[in-house]
Short mmCIF file of C-alpha atoms and ligand atoms in Angstrom, two decimals:
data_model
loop_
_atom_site.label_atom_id
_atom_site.label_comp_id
_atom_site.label_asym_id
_atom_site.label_seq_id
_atom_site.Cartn_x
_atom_site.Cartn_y
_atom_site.Cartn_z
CA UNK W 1 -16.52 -19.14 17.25
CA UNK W 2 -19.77 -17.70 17.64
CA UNK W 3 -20.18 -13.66 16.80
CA UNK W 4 -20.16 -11.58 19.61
CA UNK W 5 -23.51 -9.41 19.74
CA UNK W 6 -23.46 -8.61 23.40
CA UNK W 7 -21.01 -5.64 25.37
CA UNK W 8 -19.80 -7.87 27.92
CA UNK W 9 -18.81 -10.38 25.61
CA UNK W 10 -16.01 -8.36 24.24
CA UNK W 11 -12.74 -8.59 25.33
CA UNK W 12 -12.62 -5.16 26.79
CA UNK W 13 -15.63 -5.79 28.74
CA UNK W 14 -13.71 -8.73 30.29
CA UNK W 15 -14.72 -11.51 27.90
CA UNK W 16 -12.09 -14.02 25.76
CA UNK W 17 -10.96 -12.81 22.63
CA UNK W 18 -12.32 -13.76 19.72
CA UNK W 19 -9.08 -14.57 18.34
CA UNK W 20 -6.18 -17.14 19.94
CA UNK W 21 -2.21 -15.67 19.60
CA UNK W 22 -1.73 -18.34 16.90
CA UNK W 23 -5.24 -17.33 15.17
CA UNK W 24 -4.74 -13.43 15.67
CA UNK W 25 -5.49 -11.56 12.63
CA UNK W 26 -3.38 -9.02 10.67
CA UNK W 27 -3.38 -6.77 8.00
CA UNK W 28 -0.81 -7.88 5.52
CA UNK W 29 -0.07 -11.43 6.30
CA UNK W 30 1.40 -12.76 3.04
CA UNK W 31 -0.74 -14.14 0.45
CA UNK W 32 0.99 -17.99 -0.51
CA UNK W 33 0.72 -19.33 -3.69
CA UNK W 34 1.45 -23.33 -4.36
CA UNK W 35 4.84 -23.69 -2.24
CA UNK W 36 5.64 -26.59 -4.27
CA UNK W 37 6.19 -24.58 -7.37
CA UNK W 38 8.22 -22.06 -5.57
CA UNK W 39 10.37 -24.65 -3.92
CA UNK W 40 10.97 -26.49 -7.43
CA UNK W 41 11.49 -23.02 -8.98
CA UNK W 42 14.40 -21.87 -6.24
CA UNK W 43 15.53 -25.51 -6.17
CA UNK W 44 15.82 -25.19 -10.22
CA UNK W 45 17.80 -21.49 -9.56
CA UNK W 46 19.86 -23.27 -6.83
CA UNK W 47 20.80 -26.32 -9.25
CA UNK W 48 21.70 -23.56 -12.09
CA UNK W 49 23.60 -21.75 -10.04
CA UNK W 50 22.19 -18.38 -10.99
CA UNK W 51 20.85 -16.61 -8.13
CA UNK W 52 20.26 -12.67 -9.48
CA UNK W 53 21.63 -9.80 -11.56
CA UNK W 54 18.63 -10.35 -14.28
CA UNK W 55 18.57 -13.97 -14.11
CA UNK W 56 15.90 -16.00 -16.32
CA UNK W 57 13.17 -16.12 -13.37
CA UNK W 58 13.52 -12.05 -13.45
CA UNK W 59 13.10 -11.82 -17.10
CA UNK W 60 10.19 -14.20 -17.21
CA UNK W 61 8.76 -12.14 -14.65
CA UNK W 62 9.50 -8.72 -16.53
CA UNK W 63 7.22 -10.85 -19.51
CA UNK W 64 4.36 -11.54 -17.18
CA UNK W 65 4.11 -7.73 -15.83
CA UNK W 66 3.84 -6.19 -19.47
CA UNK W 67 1.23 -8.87 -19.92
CA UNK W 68 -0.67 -8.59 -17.11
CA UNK W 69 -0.02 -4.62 -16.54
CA UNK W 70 -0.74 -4.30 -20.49
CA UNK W 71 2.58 -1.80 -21.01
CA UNK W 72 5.56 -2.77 -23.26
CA UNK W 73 8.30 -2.17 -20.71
CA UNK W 74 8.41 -3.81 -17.24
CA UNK W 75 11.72 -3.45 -14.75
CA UNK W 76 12.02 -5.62 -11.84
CA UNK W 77 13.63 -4.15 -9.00
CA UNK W 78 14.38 -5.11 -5.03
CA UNK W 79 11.55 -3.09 -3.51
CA UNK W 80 9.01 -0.40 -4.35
CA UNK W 81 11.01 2.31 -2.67
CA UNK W 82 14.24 0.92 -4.88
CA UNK W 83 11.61 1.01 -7.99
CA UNK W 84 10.96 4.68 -6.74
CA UNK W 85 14.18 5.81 -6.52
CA UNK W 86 15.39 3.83 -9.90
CA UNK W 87 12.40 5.46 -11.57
CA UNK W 88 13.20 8.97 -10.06
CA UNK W 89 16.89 8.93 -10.98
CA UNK W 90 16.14 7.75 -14.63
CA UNK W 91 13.61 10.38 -14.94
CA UNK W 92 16.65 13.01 -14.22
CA UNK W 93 14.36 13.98 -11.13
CA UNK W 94 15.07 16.87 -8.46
CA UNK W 95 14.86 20.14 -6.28
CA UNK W 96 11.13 19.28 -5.01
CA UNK W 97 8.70 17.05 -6.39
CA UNK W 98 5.00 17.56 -5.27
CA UNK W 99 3.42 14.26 -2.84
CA UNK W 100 0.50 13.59 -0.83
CA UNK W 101 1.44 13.02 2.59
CA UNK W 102 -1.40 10.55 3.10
CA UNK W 103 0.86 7.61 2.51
CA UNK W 104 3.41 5.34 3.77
CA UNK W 105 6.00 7.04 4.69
CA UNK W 106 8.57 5.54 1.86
CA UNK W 107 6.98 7.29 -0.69
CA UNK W 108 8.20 10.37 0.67
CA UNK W 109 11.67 8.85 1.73
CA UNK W 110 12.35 7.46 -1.07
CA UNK W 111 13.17 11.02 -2.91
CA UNK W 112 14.35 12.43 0.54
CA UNK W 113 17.37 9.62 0.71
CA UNK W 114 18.15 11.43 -3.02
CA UNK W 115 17.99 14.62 -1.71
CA UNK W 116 14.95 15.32 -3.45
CA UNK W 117 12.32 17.28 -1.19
CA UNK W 118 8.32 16.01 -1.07
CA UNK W 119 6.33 18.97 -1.10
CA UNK W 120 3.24 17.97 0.34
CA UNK W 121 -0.39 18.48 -0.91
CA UNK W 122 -3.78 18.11 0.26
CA UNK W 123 -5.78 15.08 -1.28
CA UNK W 124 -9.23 15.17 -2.98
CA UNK W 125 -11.94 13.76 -0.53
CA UNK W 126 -13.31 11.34 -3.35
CA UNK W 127 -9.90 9.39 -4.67
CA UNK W 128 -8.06 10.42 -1.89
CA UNK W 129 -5.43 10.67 -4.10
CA UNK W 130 -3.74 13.86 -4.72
CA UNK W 131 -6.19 16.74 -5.63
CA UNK W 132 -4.51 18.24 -8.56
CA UNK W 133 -5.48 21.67 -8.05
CA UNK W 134 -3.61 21.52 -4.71
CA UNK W 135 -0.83 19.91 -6.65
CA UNK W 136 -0.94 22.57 -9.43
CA UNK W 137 -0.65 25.17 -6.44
CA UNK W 138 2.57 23.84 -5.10
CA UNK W 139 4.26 24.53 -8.24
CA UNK W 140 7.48 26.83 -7.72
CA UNK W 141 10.67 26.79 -10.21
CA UNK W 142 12.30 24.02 -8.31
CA UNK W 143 9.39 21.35 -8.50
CA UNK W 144 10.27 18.90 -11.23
CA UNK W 145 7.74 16.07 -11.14
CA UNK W 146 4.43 15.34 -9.19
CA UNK W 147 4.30 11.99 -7.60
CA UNK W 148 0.90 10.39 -7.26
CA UNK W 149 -0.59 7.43 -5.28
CA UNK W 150 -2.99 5.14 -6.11
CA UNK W 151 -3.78 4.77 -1.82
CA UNK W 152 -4.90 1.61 -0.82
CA UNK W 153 -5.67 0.32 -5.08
CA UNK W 154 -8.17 3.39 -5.63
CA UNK W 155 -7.10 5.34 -8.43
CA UNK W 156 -6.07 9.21 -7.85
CA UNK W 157 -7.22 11.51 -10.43
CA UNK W 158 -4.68 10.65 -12.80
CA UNK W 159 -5.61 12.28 -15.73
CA UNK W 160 -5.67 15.68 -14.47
CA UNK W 161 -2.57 15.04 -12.74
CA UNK W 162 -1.37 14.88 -16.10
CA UNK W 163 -2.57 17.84 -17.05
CA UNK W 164 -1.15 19.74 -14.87
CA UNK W 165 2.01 17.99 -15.48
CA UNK W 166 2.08 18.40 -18.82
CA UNK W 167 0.96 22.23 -18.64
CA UNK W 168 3.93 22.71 -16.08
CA UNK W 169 6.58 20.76 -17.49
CA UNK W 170 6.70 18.10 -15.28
CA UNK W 171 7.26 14.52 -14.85
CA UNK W 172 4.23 12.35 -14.10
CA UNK W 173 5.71 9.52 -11.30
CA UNK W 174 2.68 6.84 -10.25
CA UNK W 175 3.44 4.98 -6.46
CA UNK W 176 0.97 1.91 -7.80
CA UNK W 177 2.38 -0.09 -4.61
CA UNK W 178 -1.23 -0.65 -3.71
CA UNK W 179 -2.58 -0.87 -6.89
CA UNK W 180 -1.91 -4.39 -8.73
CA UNK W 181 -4.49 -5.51 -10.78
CA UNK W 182 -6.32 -2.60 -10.70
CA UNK W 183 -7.72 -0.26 -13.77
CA UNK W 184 -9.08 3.31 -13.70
CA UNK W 185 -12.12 3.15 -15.36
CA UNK W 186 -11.34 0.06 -18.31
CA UNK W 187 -7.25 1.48 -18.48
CA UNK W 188 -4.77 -0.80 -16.78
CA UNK W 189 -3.46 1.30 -13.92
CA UNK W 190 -0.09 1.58 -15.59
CA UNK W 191 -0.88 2.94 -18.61
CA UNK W 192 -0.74 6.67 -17.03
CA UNK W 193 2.02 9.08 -16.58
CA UNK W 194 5.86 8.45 -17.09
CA UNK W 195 6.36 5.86 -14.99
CA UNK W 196 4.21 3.58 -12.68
CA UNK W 197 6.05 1.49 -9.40
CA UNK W 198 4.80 -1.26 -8.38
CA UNK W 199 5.92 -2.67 -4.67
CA UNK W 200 6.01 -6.85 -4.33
CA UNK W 201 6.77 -6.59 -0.37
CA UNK W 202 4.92 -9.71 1.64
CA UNK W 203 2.06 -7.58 2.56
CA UNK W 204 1.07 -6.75 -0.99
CA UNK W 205 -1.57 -9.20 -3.51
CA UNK W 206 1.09 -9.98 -5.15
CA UNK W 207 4.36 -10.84 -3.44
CA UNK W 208 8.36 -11.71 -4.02
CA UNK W 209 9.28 -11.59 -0.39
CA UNK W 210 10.46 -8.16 -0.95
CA UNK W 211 10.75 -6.76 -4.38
CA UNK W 212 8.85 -4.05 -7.10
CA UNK W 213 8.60 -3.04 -10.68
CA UNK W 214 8.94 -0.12 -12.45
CA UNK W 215 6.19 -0.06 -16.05
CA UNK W 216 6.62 2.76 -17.98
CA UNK W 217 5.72 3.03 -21.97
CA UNK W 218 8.72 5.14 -22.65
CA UNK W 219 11.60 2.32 -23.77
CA UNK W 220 14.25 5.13 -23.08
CA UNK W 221 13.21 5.53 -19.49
CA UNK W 222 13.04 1.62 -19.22
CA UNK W 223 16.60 1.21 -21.10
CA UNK W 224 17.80 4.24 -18.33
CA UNK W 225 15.89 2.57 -15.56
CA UNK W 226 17.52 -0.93 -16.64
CA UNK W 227 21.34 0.40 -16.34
CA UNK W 228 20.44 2.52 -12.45
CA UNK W 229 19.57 -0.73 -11.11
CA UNK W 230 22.74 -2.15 -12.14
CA UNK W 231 25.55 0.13 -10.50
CA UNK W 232 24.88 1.77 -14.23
CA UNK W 233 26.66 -0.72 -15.72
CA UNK W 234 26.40 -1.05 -19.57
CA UNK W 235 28.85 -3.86 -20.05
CA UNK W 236 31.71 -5.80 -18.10
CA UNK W 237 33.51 -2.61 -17.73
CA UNK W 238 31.87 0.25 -18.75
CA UNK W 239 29.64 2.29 -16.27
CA UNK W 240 27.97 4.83 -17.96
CA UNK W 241 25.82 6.49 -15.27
CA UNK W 242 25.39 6.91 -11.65
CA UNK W 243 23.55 3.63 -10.57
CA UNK W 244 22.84 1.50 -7.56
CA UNK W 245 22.27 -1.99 -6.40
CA UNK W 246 18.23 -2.03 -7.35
CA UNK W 247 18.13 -5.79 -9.01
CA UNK W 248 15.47 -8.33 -7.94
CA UNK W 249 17.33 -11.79 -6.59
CA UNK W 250 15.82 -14.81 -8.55
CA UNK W 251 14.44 -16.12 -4.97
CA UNK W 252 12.00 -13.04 -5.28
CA UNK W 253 11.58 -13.52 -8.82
CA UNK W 254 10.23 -17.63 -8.23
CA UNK W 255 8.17 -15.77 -5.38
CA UNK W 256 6.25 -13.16 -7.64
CA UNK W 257 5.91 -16.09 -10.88
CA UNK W 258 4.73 -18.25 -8.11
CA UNK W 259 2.41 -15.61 -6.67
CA UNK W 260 1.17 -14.31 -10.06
CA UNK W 261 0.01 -17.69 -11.13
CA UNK W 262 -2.49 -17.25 -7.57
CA UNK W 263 -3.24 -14.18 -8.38
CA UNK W 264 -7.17 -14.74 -9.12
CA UNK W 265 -7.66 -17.06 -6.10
CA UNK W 266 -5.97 -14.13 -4.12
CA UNK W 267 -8.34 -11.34 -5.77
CA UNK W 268 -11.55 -13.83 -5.14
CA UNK W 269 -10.42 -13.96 -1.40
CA UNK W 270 -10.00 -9.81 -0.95
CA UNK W 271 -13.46 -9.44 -2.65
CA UNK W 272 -15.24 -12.06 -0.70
CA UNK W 273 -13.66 -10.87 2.70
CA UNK W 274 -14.73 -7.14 1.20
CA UNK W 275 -18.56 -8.54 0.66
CA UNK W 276 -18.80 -9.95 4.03
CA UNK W 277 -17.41 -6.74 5.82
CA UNK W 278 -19.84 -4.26 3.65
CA UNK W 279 -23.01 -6.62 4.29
CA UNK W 280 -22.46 -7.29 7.61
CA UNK W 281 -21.54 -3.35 8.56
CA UNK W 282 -23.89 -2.04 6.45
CA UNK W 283 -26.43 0.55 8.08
CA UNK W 284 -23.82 1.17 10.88
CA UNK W 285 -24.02 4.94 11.86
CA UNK W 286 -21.20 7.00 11.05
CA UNK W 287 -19.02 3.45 9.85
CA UNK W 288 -18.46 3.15 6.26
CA UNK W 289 -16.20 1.17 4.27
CA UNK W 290 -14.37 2.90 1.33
CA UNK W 291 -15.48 1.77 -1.97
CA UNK W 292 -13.92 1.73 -5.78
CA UNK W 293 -14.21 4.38 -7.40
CA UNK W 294 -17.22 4.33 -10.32
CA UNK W 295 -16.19 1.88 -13.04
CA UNK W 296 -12.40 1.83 -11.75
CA UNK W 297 -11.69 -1.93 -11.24
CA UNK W 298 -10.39 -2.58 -7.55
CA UNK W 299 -7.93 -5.08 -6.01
CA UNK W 300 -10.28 -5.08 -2.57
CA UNK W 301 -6.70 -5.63 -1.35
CA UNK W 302 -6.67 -3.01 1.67
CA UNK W 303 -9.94 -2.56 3.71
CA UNK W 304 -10.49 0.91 4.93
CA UNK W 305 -13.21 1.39 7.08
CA UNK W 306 -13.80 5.38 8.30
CA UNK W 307 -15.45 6.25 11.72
CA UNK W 308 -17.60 9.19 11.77
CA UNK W 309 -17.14 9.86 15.77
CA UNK W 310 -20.23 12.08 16.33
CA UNK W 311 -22.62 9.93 14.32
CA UNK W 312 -20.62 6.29 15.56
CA UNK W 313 -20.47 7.27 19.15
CA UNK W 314 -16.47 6.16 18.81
CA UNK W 315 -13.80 7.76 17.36
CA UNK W 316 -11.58 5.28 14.98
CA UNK W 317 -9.12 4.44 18.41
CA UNK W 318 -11.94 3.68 20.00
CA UNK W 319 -12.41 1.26 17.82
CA UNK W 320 -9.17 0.12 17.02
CA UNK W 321 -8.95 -0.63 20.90
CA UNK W 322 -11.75 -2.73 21.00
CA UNK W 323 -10.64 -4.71 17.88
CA UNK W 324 -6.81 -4.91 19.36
CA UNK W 325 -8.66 -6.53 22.54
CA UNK W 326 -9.65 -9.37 20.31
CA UNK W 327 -6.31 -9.90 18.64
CA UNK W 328 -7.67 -8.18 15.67
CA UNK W 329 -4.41 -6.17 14.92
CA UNK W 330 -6.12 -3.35 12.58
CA UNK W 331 -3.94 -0.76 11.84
CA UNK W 332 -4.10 3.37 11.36
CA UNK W 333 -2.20 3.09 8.30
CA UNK W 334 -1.14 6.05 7.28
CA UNK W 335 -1.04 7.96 10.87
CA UNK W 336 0.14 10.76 11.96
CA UNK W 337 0.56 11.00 7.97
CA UNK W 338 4.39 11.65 6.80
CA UNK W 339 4.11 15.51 7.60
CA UNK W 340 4.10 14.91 11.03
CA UNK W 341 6.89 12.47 10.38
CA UNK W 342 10.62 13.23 10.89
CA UNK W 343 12.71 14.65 8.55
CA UNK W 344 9.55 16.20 7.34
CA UNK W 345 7.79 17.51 10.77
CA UNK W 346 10.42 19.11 11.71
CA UNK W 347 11.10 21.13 8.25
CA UNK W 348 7.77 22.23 8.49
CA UNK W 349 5.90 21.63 11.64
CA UNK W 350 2.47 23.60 10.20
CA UNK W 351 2.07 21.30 7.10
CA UNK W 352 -0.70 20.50 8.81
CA UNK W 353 -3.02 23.36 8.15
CA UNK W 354 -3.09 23.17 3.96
CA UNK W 355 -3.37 19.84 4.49
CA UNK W 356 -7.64 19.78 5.79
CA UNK W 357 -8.51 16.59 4.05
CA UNK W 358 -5.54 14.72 4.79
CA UNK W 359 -5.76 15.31 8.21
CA UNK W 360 -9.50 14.13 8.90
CA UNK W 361 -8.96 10.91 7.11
CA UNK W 362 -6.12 9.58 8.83
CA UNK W 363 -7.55 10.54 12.02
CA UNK W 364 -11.14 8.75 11.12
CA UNK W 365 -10.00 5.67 9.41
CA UNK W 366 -8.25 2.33 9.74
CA UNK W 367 -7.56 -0.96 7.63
CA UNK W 368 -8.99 -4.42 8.51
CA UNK W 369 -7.44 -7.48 8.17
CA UNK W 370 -7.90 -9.70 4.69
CA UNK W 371 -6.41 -11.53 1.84
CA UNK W 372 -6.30 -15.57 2.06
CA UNK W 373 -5.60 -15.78 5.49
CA UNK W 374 -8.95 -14.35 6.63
CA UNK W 375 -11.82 -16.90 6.28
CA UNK W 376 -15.52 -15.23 5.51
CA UNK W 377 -16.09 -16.38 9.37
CA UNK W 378 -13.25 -14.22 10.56
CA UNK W 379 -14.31 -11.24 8.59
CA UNK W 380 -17.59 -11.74 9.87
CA UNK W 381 -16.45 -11.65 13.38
CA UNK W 382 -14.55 -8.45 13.04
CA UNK W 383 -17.45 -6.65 11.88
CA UNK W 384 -19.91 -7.92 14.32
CA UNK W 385 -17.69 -6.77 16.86
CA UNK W 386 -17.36 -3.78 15.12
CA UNK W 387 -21.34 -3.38 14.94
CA UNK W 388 -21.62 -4.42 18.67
CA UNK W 389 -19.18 -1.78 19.85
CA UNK W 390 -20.97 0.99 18.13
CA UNK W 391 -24.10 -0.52 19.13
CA UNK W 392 -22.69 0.50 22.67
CA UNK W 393 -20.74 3.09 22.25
CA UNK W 394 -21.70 4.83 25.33
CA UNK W 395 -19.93 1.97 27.61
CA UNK W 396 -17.30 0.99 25.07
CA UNK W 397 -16.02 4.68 25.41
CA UNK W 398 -16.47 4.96 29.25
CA UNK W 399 -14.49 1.67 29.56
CA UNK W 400 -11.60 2.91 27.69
CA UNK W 401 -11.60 6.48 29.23
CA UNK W 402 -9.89 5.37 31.77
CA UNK W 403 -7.00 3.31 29.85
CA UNK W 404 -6.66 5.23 27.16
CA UNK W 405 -3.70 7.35 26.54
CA UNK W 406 -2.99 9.69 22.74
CA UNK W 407 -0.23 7.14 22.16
CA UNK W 408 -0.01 4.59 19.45
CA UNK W 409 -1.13 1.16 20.42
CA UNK W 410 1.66 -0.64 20.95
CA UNK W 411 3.08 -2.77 18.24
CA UNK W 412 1.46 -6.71 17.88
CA UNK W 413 4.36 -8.88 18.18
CA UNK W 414 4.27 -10.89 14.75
CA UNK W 415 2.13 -13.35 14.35
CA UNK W 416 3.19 -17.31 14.98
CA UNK W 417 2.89 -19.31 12.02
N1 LIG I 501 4.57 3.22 -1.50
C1 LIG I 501 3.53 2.82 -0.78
C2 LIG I 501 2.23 3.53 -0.94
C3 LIG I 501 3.65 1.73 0.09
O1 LIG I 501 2.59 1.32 0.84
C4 LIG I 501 4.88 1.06 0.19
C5 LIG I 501 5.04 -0.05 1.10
C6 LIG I 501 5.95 1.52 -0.60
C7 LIG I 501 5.76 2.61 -1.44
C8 LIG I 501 7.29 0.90 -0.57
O2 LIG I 501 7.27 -0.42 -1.08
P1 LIG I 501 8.39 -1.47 -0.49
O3 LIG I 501 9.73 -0.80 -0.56
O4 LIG I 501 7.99 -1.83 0.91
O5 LIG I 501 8.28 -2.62 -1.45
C9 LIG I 501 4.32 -2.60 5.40
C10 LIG I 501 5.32 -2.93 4.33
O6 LIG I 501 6.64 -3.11 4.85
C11 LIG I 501 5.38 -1.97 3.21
O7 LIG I 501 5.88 -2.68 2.09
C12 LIG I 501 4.02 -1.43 2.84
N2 LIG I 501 4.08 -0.39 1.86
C13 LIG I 501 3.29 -0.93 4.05
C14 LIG I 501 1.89 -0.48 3.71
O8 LIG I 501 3.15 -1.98 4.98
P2 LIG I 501 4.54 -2.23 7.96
O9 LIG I 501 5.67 -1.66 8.74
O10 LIG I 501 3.19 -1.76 8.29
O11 LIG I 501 4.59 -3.82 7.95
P3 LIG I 501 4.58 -4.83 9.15
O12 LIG I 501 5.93 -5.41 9.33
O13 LIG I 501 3.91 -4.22 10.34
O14 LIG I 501 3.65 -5.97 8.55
C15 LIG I 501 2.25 -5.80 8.44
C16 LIG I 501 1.59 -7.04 9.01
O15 LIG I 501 1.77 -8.10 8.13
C17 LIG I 501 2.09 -7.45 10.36
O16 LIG I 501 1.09 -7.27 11.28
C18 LIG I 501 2.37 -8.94 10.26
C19 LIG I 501 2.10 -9.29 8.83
N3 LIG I 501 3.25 -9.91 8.19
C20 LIG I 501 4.22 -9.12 7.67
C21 LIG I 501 5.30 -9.69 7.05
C22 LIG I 501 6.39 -8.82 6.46
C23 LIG I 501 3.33 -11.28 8.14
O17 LIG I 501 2.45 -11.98 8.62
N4 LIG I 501 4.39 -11.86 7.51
C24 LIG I 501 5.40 -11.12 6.95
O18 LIG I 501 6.34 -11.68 6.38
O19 LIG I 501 4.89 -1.90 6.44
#
């Protein structure tokens, strides 16, 4: 495949995509580790006959997070938003608890489904995490925790948001679904707050089909945490607190060992794909990739690159178009943002306005495709198409006048493998 440098070689122009169905690229295909040790593993779980309910591939895998996550108490669970909810119940969480919006959406569901309302504040233009003086602002009587996100690996300003927590009473809840293997400044990303959540879904570094982890240094919380995922069960027959079904299946667990035991190869890939894309867009008017924060240590695991539209030429759907045209399925995570996402939009359709910052990233950025199955080639090709598009921004724009519409491209059907 040679690197399209010319307009009409683009797809939108007329030309054949750069990418076949079966080769189209996606953000989030899964990361595989050695499939032969995952098949052994299940067939080993199969053979035992112990499928779940805190099996021996879970605990193992509780062993590896505190390791690896360098915190003494790790709690599988099914899914981040599970790990969420487990962690907010245990935590004695309610009334309103103060989010950013710029996030996917479960973050905010997650304490909704509780009946726990996300307030939401504006994020800092640097970490595009939280901005804890917005946070500190939202403060009324009813707010009992703040929950942070470490968006797309980069570390919010977690210290401060423990300030602030700790000045107002408040729990400190970390969403670190993004953020495996990462470290603000030389601190293990978990080490902060009351609790940190961890999400294992496919699309994350690490993955256990679907699955998370709550790590928290507190070994009441964890002991709590330990009896909500399990109906609140603290023997055969005695329930002694409200629980639910959170527990990790020992499928998932084989899947995450498995995954782990990748997980350098997997952080090589991201970086490399992450070198290619900065070299090869750098100098691009108004297109810049986000970089790590100074000194925090990054997972390079989601690729956010932000479109300046009067310096590029193109606004980000512009682009996005012209990179859908190829099969390059890019996507706006975390548009329209979960303000302007039901239940929320409707509860309070002007969210909008204290939320400035917010509101100009997700309309000026969007995530490229990497992880292990995007070669250096591919990630080259995305960006030189990229380049090439801004390089003629005038006809790329004129082109799509007439076929663009303010609706979401419409969904890739998933990928062939
Ligand atoms: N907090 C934050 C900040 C989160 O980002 C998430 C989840 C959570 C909490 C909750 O954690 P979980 O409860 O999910 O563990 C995906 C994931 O479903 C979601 O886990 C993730 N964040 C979010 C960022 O992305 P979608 O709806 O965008 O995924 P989908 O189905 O479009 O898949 C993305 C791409 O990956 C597709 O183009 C195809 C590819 N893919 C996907 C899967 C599942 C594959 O190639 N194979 C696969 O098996 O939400």
């Amino acid at each position: 495949m040679s690197e399209k440098t010319r307009a009409e070689q683009l797809a939108i122009f007329g030309g054949t995509p750069a990418f076949s169905e079966a080769d189209s690229l996606h953000v989030g295909r899964p990361n595989v580790g050695d499939t032969k040790r995952l098949l052994d593993r299940i067939a080993g779980a199969i053979e035992q006959r112990r499928l779940t309910n805190d099996g021996p591939f879970v605990r193992e895998l509780e062993r590896r997070l505190t390791e690896i996550l360098d915190v003494p108490y790790c709690v599988a669970v099914g899914s981040g938003t599970l790990g969420l909810q487990v962690a907010a119940r245990s935590l004695g969480l309610q009334g309103e608890v103060i989010v950013p919006s710029l996030t996917f959406v479960a973050t905010a569901h997650a304490l909704e489904w509780m009946g726990i309302r996300p307030v939401f504040g504006d994020v800092d233009p640097d970490s595009l995490g939280l901005d804890p003086r917005a946070a500190m602002k939202l403060v009324t009587a009813r707010t009992s925790a703040i929950l942070g996100v470490h968006l797309w690996g980069r570390p919010c300003r977690v210290e401060e948001l423990q300030s602030v927590a700790a000045d107002r009473g408040l729990r400190l809840l970390l969403d670190a679904a993004h953020a495996f293997a990462c470290t603000r400044g030389a601190v293990p990303i978990a080490r902060f707050g009351d609790a940190t959540v961890f999400s294992f879904h496919a699309t994350k570094i690490v993955n256990a089909f679907e699955g998370g982890a709550i790590a928290t240094r507190d070994a009441e919380l964890a002991a709590r945490a330990r009896l909500v995922r399990n109906f609140g069960f603290a023997g055969y027959d005695e329930v002694v607190c409200l629980g639910i079904n959170g527990k990790m299946s020992e499928a998932s667990a084989a899947m995450a060992l498995t995954s782990l035991e990748s997980l350098d190869e997997f952080l090589a890939a991201n970086r490399r794909n992450y070198d290619v894309y900065r070299e090869a867009l750098a100098g691009l008017p108004g297109v810049g990739l986000l970089a790590p924060g100074t000194g925090d240590g990054w997972n390079h695991h989601y690729v956010a690159l932000e479109i300046d539209p009067p310096v590029a030429g193109l606004d980000r759907d512009h682009v996005l178009s012209v990179l859908w045209a190829e099969r390059i399925f890019a996507r706006r995570y975390f548009h329209p943002g979960c303000h302007r996402m039901e239940p929320y939009a409707s509860r309070e359709p002007d969210a909008g306005r204290r939320l400035p910052v917010t509101e100009r990233v997700l309309a000026r950025v969007l995530l490229l495709p990497t992880g292990t199955a995007v070669r250096s080639r591919d990630a080259a090709a995305v960006a030189a198409i990229v380049r090439t598009a801004v390089v003629h921004a005038s006809a790329v724009r004129t082109r799509l006048a007439a076929a663009r519409s303010d609706a979401a491209p419409e969904t890739p059907a998933p990928p062939s493998t």
